[in-house]
């Protein structure tokens, strides 16, 4: 069963480094959307880390964004990618929380592979370069 994570980044009109990262996750069981303010350099850093091969269990690919308030970090959007099993399958964990009420959240796990990860990385790169569009990470439900 198909799963898909989509990122869209809207650059700030005032030229600063922050823009709005909108995320959407679709799985057979859940659908969630959210958004939060993110520096475009953080998306660029995630894009670069997606090219690592192999991704190690002790050093997963992690992208996480949110805010700090009263000395406490609150995650709003988070993606963690690590190997699953001995084949080339990758486990993707996605957390999407409401930016204004972070206790309202969706946490989903699905499986993808390196070709889908390369496609996602290319779409992220193009999204940042062209300043339009979206990037989708395709996968499937882990029914095991």
Tab-separated table of C-alpha atoms in Angstrom:
chain	number	residue	atom	x	y	z
A	1	UNK	CA	0.000	0.000	0.000
A	2	UNK	CA	1.416	3.344	-1.083
A	3	UNK	CA	2.701	5.964	1.339
A	4	UNK	CA	3.966	9.411	0.407
A	5	UNK	CA	5.601	12.330	2.200
A	6	UNK	CA	5.486	15.664	0.360
A	7	UNK	CA	7.463	18.802	1.254
A	8	UNK	CA	6.763	22.226	-0.241
A	9	UNK	CA	8.861	25.257	0.676
A	10	UNK	CA	7.597	28.811	0.284
A	11	UNK	CA	10.478	31.271	0.386
A	12	UNK	CA	9.981	34.437	2.424
A	13	UNK	CA	9.041	37.466	0.329
A	14	UNK	CA	11.298	39.738	2.406
A	15	UNK	CA	14.466	37.893	1.380
A	16	UNK	CA	15.479	36.521	4.769
A	17	UNK	CA	16.629	32.935	5.292
A	18	UNK	CA	13.315	31.647	6.644
A	19	UNK	CA	10.422	30.238	4.665
A	20	UNK	CA	7.379	28.087	5.342
A	21	UNK	CA	7.926	24.329	5.067
A	22	UNK	CA	4.593	22.638	4.420
A	23	UNK	CA	4.531	18.870	4.855
A	24	UNK	CA	1.899	16.286	4.019
A	25	UNK	CA	1.917	12.578	4.790
A	26	UNK	CA	-0.464	10.131	3.116
A	27	UNK	CA	-0.648	6.501	4.209
A	28	UNK	CA	-3.419	3.917	4.047
A	29	UNK	CA	-4.246	4.649	7.705
A	30	UNK	CA	-3.415	8.348	8.152
A	31	UNK	CA	-3.279	11.659	6.363
A	32	UNK	CA	-1.800	14.728	8.021
A	33	UNK	CA	-0.591	18.170	6.976
A	34	UNK	CA	1.392	20.802	8.831
A	35	UNK	CA	3.830	23.630	8.380
A	36	UNK	CA	6.541	25.491	10.236
A	37	UNK	CA	9.156	28.176	9.672
A	38	UNK	CA	12.475	26.730	8.467
A	39	UNK	CA	15.719	28.200	7.150
A	40	UNK	CA	16.265	27.155	3.533
A	41	UNK	CA	19.821	26.107	4.471
A	42	UNK	CA	18.338	23.385	6.698
A	43	UNK	CA	16.487	21.920	3.714
A	44	UNK	CA	19.722	22.088	1.721
A	45	UNK	CA	21.520	20.229	4.537
A	46	UNK	CA	18.844	17.506	4.579
A	47	UNK	CA	19.140	17.187	0.803
A	48	UNK	CA	22.894	16.639	1.055
A	49	UNK	CA	22.520	14.016	3.788
A	50	UNK	CA	20.080	12.007	1.648
A	51	UNK	CA	22.988	11.160	-0.675
A	52	UNK	CA	24.845	9.112	1.937
A	53	UNK	CA	25.251	5.451	1.022
A	54	UNK	CA	24.795	3.337	2.852
A	55	UNK	CA	22.782	5.061	5.538
A	56	UNK	CA	23.923	3.628	8.863
A	57	UNK	CA	21.601	2.616	11.699
A	58	UNK	CA	23.758	4.525	14.186
A	59	UNK	CA	23.816	7.617	11.950
A	60	UNK	CA	20.360	7.910	10.387
A	61	UNK	CA	19.369	10.789	8.134
A	62	UNK	CA	17.477	13.256	10.309
A	63	UNK	CA	15.647	16.446	9.449
A	64	UNK	CA	13.830	18.143	12.296
A	65	UNK	CA	12.333	21.563	12.670
A	66	UNK	CA	10.294	23.345	15.256
A	67	UNK	CA	10.792	26.076	17.795
A	68	UNK	CA	12.223	26.794	21.242
A	69	UNK	CA	10.204	28.352	23.992
A	70	UNK	CA	11.173	28.768	27.642
A	71	UNK	CA	14.355	26.774	27.005
A	72	UNK	CA	12.408	23.810	25.630
A	73	UNK	CA	12.642	22.513	22.065
A	74	UNK	CA	9.381	21.540	20.385
A	75	UNK	CA	9.544	19.402	17.245
A	76	UNK	CA	6.937	20.271	14.634
A	77	UNK	CA	8.229	18.435	11.555
A	78	UNK	CA	10.643	15.528	11.766
A	79	UNK	CA	11.865	12.845	9.372
A	80	UNK	CA	14.243	10.029	10.325
A	81	UNK	CA	15.543	7.561	7.716
A	82	UNK	CA	17.509	4.458	8.679
A	83	UNK	CA	18.140	0.976	7.283
A	84	UNK	CA	15.541	-1.714	7.759
A	85	UNK	CA	16.689	-5.314	7.688
A	86	UNK	CA	19.483	-6.628	5.496
A	87	UNK	CA	18.120	-5.622	2.085
A	88	UNK	CA	18.166	-2.098	0.664
A	89	UNK	CA	14.911	-1.175	2.419
A	90	UNK	CA	14.864	1.997	4.486
A	91	UNK	CA	12.582	2.804	7.394
A	92	UNK	CA	11.103	6.316	7.334
A	93	UNK	CA	9.626	7.790	10.497
A	94	UNK	CA	7.668	11.029	10.071
A	95	UNK	CA	6.303	13.253	12.813
A	96	UNK	CA	3.992	16.117	11.882
A	97	UNK	CA	2.667	18.317	14.689
A	98	UNK	CA	0.444	21.359	14.640
A	99	UNK	CA	2.741	24.414	14.739
A	100	UNK	CA	0.418	26.234	17.149
A	101	UNK	CA	-0.784	23.249	19.215
A	102	UNK	CA	2.115	20.750	19.026
A	103	UNK	CA	0.353	18.208	21.246
A	104	UNK	CA	-1.840	17.550	18.202
A	105	UNK	CA	0.400	15.372	16.064
A	106	UNK	CA	0.656	12.429	13.712
A	107	UNK	CA	3.514	9.929	13.859
A	108	UNK	CA	3.856	7.520	10.932
A	109	UNK	CA	6.369	4.936	9.791
A	110	UNK	CA	6.740	3.538	6.276
A	111	UNK	CA	9.345	1.851	4.091
A	112	UNK	CA	11.205	3.241	1.079
A	113	UNK	CA	14.347	2.426	-0.898
A	114	UNK	CA	17.447	4.177	-2.235
A	115	UNK	CA	16.019	4.934	-5.727
A	116	UNK	CA	13.002	6.686	-4.150
A	117	UNK	CA	15.366	8.542	-1.813
A	118	UNK	CA	17.480	9.718	-4.777
A	119	UNK	CA	14.325	10.968	-6.533
A	120	UNK	CA	13.245	12.830	-3.374
A	121	UNK	CA	16.701	14.391	-3.034
A	122	UNK	CA	16.641	15.568	-6.655
A	123	UNK	CA	13.176	17.068	-6.226
A	124	UNK	CA	14.266	18.880	-3.041
A	125	UNK	CA	17.302	20.272	-4.863
A	126	UNK	CA	15.137	21.438	-7.777
A	127	UNK	CA	12.556	22.934	-5.388
A	128	UNK	CA	15.260	25.028	-3.691
A	129	UNK	CA	16.930	26.033	-6.944
A	130	UNK	CA	13.739	26.977	-8.804
A	131	UNK	CA	12.026	28.350	-5.670
A	132	UNK	CA	8.809	26.540	-6.640
A	133	UNK	CA	7.370	23.064	-6.631
A	134	UNK	CA	7.400	20.221	-4.182
A	135	UNK	CA	9.336	17.065	-3.375
A	136	UNK	CA	7.746	13.662	-2.732
A	137	UNK	CA	9.219	10.641	-0.975
A	138	UNK	CA	7.332	7.544	-2.063
A	139	UNK	CA	7.190	4.318	-0.126
A	140	UNK	CA	4.915	1.589	1.092
A	141	UNK	CA	3.314	0.534	4.348
A	142	UNK	CA	5.319	-1.793	6.560
A	143	UNK	CA	2.844	-4.619	7.057
A	144	UNK	CA	5.273	-6.864	8.919
